[in-house]
PDB file of C-alpha atoms in Angstrom:
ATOM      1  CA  UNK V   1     -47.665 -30.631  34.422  1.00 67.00           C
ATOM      2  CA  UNK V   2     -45.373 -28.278  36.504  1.00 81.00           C
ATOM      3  CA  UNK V   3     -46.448 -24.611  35.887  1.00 92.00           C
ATOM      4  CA  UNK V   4     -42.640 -23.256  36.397  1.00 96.00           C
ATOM      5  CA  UNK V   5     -39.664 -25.286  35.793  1.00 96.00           C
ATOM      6  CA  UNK V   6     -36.088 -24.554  36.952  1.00 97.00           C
ATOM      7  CA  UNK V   7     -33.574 -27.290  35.937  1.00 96.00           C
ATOM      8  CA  UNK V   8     -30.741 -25.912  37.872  1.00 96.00           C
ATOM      9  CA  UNK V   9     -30.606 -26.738  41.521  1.00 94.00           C
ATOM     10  CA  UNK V  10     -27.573 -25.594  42.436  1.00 95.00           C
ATOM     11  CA  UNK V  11     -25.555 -22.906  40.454  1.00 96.00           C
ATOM     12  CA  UNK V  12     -21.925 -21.628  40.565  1.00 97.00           C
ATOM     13  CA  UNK V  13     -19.901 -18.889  39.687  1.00 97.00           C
ATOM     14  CA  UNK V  14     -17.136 -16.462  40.166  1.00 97.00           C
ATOM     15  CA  UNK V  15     -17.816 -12.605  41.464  1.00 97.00           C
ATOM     16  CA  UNK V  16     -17.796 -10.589  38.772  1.00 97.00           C
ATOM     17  CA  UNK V  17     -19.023 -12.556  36.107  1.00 97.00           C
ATOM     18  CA  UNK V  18     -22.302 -12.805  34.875  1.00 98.00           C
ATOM     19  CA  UNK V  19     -25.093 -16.066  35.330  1.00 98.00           C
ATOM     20  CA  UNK V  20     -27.977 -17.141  33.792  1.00 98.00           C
ATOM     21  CA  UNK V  21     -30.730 -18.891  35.379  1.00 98.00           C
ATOM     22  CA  UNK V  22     -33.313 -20.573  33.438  1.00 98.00           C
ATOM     23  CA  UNK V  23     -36.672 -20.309  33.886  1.00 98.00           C
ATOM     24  CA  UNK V  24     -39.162 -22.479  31.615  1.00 97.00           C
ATOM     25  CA  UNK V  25     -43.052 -21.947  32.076  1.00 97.00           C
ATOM     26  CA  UNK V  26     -45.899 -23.676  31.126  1.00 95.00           C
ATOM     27  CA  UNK V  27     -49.583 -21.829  30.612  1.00 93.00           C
ATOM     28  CA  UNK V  28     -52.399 -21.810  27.777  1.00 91.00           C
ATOM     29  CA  UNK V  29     -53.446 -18.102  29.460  1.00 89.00           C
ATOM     30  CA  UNK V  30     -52.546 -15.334  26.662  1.00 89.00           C
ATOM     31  CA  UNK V  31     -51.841 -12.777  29.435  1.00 89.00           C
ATOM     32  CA  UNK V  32     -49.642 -13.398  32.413  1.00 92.00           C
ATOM     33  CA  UNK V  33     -46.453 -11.959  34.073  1.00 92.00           C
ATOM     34  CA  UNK V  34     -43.404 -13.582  35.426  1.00 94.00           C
ATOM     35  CA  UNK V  35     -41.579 -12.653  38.385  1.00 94.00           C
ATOM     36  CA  UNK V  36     -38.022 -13.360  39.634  1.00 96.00           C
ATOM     37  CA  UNK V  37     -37.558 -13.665  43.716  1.00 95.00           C
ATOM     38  CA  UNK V  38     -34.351 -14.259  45.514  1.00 96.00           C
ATOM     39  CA  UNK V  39     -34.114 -15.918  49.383  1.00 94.00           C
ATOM     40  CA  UNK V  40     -31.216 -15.492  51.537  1.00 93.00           C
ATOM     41  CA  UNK V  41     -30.164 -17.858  54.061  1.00 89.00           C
ATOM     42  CA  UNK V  42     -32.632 -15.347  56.475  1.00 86.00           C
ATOM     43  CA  UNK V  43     -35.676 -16.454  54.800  1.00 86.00           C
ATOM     44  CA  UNK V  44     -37.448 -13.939  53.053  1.00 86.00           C
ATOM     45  CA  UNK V  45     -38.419 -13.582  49.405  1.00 91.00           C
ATOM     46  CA  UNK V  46     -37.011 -10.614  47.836  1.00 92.00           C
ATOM     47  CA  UNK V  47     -38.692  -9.130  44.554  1.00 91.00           C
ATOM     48  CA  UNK V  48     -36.011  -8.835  41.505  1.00 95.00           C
ATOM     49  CA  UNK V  49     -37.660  -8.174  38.605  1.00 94.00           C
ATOM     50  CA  UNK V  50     -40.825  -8.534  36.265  1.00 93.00           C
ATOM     51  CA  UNK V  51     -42.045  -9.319  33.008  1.00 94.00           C
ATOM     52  CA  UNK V  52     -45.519  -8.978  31.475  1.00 92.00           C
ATOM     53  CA  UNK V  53     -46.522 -11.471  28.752  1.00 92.00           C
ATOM     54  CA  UNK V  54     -47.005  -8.686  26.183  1.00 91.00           C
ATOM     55  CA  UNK V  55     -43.777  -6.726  27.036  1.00 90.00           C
ATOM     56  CA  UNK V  56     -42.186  -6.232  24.019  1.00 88.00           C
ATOM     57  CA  UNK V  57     -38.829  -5.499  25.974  1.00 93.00           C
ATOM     58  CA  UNK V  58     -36.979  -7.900  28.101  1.00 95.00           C
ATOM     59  CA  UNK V  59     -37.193  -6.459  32.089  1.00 94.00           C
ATOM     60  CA  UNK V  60     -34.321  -4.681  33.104  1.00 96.00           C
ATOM     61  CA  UNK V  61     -33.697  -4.058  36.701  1.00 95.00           C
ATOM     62  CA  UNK V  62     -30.077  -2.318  37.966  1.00 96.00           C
ATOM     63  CA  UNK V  63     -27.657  -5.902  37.222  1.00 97.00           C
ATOM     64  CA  UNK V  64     -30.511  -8.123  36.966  1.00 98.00           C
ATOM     65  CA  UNK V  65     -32.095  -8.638  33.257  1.00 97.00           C
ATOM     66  CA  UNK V  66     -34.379 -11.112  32.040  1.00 97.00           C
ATOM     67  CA  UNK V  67     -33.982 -13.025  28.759  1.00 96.00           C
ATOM     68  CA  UNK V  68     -37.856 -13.494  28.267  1.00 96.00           C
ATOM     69  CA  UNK V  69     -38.487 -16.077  24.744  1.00 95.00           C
ATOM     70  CA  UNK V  70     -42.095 -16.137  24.373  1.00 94.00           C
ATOM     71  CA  UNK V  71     -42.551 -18.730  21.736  1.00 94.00           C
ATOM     72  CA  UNK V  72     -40.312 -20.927  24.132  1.00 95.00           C
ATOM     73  CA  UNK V  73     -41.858 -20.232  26.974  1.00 96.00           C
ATOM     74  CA  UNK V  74     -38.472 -19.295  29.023  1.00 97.00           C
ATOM     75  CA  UNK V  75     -37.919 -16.471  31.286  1.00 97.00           C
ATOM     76  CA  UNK V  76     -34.338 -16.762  32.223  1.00 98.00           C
ATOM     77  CA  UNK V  77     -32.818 -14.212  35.059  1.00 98.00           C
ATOM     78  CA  UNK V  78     -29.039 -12.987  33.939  1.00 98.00           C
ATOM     79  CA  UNK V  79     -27.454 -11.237  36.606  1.00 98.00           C
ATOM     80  CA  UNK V  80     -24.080  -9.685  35.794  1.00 97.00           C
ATOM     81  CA  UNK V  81     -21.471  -9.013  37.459  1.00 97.00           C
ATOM     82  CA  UNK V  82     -22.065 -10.964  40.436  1.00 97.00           C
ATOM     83  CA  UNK V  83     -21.259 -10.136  44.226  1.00 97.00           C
ATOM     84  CA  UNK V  84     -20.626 -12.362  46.905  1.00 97.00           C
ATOM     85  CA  UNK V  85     -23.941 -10.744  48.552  1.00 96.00           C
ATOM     86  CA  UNK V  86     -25.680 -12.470  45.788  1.00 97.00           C
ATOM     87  CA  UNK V  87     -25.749 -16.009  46.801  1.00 97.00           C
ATOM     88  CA  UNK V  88     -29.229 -17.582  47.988  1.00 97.00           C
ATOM     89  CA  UNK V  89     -32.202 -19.311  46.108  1.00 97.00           C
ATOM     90  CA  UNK V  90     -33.338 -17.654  43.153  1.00 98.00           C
ATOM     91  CA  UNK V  91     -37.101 -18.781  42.474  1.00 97.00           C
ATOM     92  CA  UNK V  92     -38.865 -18.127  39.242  1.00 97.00           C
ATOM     93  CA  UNK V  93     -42.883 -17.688  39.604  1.00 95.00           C
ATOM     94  CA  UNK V  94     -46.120 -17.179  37.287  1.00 94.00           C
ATOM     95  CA  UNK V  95     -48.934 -15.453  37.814  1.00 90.00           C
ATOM     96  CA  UNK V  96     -52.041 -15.937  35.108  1.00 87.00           C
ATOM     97  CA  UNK V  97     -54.916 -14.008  34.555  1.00 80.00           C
ATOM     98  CA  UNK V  98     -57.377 -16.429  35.075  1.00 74.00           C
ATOM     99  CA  UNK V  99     -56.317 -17.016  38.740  1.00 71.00           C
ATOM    100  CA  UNK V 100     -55.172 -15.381  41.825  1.00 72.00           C
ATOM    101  CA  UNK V 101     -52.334 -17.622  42.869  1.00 79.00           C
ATOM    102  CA  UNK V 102     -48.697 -17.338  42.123  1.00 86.00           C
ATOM    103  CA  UNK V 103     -47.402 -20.416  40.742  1.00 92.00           C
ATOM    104  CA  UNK V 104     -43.280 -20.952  41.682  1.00 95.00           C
ATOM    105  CA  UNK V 105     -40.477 -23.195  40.604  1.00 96.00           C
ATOM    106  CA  UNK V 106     -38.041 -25.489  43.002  1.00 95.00           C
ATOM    107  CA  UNK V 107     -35.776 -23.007  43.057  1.00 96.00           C
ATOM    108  CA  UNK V 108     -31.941 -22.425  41.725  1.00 97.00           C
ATOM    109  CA  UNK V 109     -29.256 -22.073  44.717  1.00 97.00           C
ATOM    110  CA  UNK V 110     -26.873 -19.772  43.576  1.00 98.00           C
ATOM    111  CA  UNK V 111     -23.077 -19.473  44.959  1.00 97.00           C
ATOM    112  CA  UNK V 112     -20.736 -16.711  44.006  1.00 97.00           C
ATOM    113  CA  UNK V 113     -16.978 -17.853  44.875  1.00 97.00           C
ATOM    114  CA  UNK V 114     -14.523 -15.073  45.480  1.00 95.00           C
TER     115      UNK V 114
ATOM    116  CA  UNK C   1     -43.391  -1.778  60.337  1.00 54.00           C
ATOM    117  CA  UNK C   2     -42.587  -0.959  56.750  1.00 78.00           C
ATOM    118  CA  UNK C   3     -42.689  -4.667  55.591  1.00 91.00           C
ATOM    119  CA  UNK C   4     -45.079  -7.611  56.628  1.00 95.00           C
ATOM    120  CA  UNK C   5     -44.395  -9.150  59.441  1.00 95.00           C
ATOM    121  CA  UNK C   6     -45.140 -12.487  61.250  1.00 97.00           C
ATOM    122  CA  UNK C   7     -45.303 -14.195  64.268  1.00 96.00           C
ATOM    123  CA  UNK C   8     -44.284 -16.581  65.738  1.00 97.00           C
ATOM    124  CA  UNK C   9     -41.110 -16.819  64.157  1.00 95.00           C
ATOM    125  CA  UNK C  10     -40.834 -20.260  64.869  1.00 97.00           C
ATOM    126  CA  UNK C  11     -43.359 -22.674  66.131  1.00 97.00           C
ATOM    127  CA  UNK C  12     -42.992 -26.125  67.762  1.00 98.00           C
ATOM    128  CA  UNK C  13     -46.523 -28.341  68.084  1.00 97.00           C
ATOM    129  CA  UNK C  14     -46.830 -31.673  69.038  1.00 97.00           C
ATOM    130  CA  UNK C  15     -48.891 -33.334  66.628  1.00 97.00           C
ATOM    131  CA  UNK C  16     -52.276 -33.213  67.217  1.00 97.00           C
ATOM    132  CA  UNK C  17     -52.156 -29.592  68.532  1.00 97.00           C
ATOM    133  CA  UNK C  18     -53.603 -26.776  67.316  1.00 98.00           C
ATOM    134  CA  UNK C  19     -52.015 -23.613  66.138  1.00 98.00           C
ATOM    135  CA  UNK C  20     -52.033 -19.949  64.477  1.00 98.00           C
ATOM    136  CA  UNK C  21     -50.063 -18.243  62.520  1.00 98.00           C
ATOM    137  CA  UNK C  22     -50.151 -14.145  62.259  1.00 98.00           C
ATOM    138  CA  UNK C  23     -49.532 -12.198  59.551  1.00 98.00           C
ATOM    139  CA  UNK C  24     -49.371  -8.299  60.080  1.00 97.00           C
ATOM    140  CA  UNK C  25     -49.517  -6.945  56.028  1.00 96.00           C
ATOM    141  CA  UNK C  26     -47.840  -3.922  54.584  1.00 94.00           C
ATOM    142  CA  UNK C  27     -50.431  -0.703  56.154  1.00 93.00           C
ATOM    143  CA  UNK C  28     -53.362  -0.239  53.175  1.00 90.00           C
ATOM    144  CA  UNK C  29     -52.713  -3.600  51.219  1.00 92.00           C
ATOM    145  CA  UNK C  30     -55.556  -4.770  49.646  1.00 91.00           C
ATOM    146  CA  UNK C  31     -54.061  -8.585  48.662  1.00 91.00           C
ATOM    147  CA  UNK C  32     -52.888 -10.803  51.074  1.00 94.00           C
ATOM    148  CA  UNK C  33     -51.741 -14.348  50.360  1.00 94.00           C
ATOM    149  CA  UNK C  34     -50.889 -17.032  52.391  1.00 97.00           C
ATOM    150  CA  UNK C  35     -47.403 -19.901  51.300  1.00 96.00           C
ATOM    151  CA  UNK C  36     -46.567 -23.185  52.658  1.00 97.00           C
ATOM    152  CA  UNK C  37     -42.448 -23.700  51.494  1.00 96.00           C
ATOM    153  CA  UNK C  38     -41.307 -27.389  52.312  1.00 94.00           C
ATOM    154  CA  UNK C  39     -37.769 -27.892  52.411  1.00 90.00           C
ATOM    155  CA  UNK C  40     -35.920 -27.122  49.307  1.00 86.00           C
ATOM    156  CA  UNK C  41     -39.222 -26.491  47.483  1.00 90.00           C
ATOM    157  CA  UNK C  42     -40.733 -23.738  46.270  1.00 93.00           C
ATOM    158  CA  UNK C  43     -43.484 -22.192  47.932  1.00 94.00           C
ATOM    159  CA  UNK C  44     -47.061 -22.703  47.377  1.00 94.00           C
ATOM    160  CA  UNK C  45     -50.016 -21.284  47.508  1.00 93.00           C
ATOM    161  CA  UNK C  46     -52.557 -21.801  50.364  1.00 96.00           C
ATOM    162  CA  UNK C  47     -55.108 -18.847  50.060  1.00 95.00           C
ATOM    163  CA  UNK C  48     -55.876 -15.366  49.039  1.00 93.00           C
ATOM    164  CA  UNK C  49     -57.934 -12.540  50.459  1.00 94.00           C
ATOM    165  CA  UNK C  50     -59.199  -8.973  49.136  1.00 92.00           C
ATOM    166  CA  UNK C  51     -59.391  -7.025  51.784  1.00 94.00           C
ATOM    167  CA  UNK C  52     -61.503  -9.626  54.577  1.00 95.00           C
ATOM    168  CA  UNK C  53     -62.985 -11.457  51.343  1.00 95.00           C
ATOM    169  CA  UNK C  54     -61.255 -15.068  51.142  1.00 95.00           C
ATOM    170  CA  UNK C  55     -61.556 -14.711  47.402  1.00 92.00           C
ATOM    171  CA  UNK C  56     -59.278 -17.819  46.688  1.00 91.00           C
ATOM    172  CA  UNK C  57     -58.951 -21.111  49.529  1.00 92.00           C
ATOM    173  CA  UNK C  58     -58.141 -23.542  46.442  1.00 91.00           C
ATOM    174  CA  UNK C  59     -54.559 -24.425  47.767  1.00 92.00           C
ATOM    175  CA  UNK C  60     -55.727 -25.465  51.405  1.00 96.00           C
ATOM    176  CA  UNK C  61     -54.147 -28.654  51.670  1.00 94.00           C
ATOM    177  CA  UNK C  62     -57.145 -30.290  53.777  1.00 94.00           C
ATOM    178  CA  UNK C  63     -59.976 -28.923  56.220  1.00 95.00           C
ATOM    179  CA  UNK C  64     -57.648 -29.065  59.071  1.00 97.00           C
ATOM    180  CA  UNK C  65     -56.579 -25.707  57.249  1.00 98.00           C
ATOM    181  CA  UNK C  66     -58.126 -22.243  57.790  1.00 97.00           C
ATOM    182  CA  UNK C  67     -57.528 -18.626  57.205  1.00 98.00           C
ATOM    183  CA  UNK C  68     -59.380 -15.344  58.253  1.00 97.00           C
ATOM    184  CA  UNK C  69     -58.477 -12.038  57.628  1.00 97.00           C
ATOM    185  CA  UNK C  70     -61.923 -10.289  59.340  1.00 96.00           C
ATOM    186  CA  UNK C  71     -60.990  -6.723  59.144  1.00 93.00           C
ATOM    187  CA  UNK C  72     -59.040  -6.887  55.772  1.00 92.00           C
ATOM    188  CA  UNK C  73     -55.135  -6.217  57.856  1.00 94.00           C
ATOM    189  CA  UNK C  74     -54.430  -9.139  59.901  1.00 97.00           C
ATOM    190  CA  UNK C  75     -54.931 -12.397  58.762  1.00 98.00           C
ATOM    191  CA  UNK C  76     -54.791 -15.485  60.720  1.00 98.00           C
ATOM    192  CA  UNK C  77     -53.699 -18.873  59.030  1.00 98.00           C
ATOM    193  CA  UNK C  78     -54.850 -21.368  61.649  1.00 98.00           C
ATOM    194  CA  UNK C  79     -54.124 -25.638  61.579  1.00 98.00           C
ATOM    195  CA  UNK C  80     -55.844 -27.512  63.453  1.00 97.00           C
ATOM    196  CA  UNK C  81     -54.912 -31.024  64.642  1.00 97.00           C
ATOM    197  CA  UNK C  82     -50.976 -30.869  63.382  1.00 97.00           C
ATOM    198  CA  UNK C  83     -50.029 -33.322  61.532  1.00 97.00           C
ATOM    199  CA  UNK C  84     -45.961 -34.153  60.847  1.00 96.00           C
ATOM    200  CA  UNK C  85     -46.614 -33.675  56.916  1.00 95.00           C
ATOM    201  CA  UNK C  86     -47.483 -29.604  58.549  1.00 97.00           C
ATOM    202  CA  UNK C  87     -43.523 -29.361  59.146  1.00 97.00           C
ATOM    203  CA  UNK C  88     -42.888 -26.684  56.350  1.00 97.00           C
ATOM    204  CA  UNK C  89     -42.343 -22.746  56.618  1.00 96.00           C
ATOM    205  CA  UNK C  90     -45.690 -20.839  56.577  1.00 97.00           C
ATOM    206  CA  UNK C  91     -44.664 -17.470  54.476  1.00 96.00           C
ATOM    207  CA  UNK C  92     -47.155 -14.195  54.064  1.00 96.00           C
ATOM    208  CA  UNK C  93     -47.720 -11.772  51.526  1.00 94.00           C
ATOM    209  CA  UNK C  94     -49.188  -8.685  51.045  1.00 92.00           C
ATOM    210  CA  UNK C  95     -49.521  -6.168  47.601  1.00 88.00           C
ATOM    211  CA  UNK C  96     -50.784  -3.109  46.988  1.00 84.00           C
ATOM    212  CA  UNK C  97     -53.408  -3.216  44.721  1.00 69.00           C
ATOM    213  CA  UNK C  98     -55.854  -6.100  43.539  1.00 60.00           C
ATOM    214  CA  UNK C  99     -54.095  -5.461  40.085  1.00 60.00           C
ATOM    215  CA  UNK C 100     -52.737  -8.617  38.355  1.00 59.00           C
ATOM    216  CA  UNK C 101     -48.882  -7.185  37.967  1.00 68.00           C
ATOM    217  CA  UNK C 102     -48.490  -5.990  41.225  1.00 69.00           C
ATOM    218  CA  UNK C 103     -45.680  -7.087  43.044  1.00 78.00           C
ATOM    219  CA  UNK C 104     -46.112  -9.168  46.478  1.00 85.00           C
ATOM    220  CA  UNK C 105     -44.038  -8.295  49.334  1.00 89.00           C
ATOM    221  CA  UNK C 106     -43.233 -11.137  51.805  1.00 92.00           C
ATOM    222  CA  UNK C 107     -42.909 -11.609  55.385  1.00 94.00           C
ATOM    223  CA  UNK C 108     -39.812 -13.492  57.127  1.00 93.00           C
ATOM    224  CA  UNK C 109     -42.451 -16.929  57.190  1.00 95.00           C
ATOM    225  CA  UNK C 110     -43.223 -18.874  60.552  1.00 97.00           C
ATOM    226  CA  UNK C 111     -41.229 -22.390  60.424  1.00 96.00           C
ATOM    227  CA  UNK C 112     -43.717 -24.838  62.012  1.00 98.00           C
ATOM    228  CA  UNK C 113     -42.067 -28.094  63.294  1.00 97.00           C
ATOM    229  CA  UNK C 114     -44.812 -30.905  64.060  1.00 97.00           C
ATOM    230  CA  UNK C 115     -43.226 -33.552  66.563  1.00 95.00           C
TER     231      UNK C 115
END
């Protein structure tokens, strides 16, 4: 079974409004965090934003927020009020305690239209 | 450098050939970890060192595969004998602490084209 899902491959939306990108996980591990990366066009994976399994609060970071539903195992990434600098992939990615590795999704390819 | 860097950028074998891949961490990381990204996938884990111990090799996709990182900076990811199914963009991290939440910081990846 996939460890990180993302259903979306390709995502669209006008600057200035907000998007959600889902996220669904799969893990029997009690304790592990989720992280949010974006990739430009240039490449390199950029850190957004993190959330530990036994966060009571859902991560805030700046315009990026994450809708984290433990009991549904989802870990969407809402980013609001979008900029044309914010289109590229968006991956969604797992780390467990019981392992080193980061697990990530396919990816969501986000385009903000002017 | 303030972020991890890599080199080559880009790499062109012909399959069969050998080659390495550098990866130049963030200065005093203790974690690095080493990606293969095919097209339009996400990427995945090869291998993981604290400091020059390979504490993790579970996601090298077959012997041909090999990483070193003897002086717990620089790490090598070296493939021996390219094979076509290589073709994929080799990306580096680095973090700060062996902690579980830290955040990884990536390189700009080497894209490896096997002919």
């Amino acid at each position: 079974a996939q460890k990180i899902t993302q259903t979306q491959p390709g995502m669209f939306v006008q600057e200035k409004e907000a998007v959600t990108l889902d996220c669904t996980y799969d893990t029997s591990d009690p304790s592990y965090g989720l992280f949010w990366y974006k990739q430009p066009s240039s490449g390199e994976m950029i850190f957004l934003i993190y959330q530990g399994s036994y966060d009571q609060q859902n991560a805030t970071e700046g315009r990026y927020s994450l809708n984290f539903q433990k009991a549904r195992k989802s870990a969407n990434l809402v980013i609001s009020a979008s900029q044309l600098g914010d289109s590229a992939m968006y991956f969604c990615a797992m780390r467990e305690t019981t392992g080193n590795q980061f697990y990530f999704g396919t990816g969501t390819s986000l385009t903000v239209i002017p | 450098g303030a972020g991890v860097s890599q080199s080559p950028r880009y790499k062109v074998a012909k399959r069969g050939q050998d080659v390495a891949l550098r990866c130049d961490p963030i200065s005093g990381h203790v974690s690095l970890f080493w990606y293969q990204q095919a097209l339009g996938q996400g990427p995945e884990f090869l291998t993981y060192f604290q400091n020059e111990a390979q504490l993790d090799k579970s996601g090298l996709p077959s012997d041909r595969f090999f990483a070193e990182r003897p002086e717990g900076s620089v790490s090598t990811l070296k493939i021996q004998r390219t094979q076509q199914e290589d073709s994929a963009v080799y990306l580096c991290a680095s973090s700060s602490l062996a902690g579980f939440y830290n955040e990884q910081f990536f390189g700009p990846g080497t894209r490896l084209t096997v002919l």
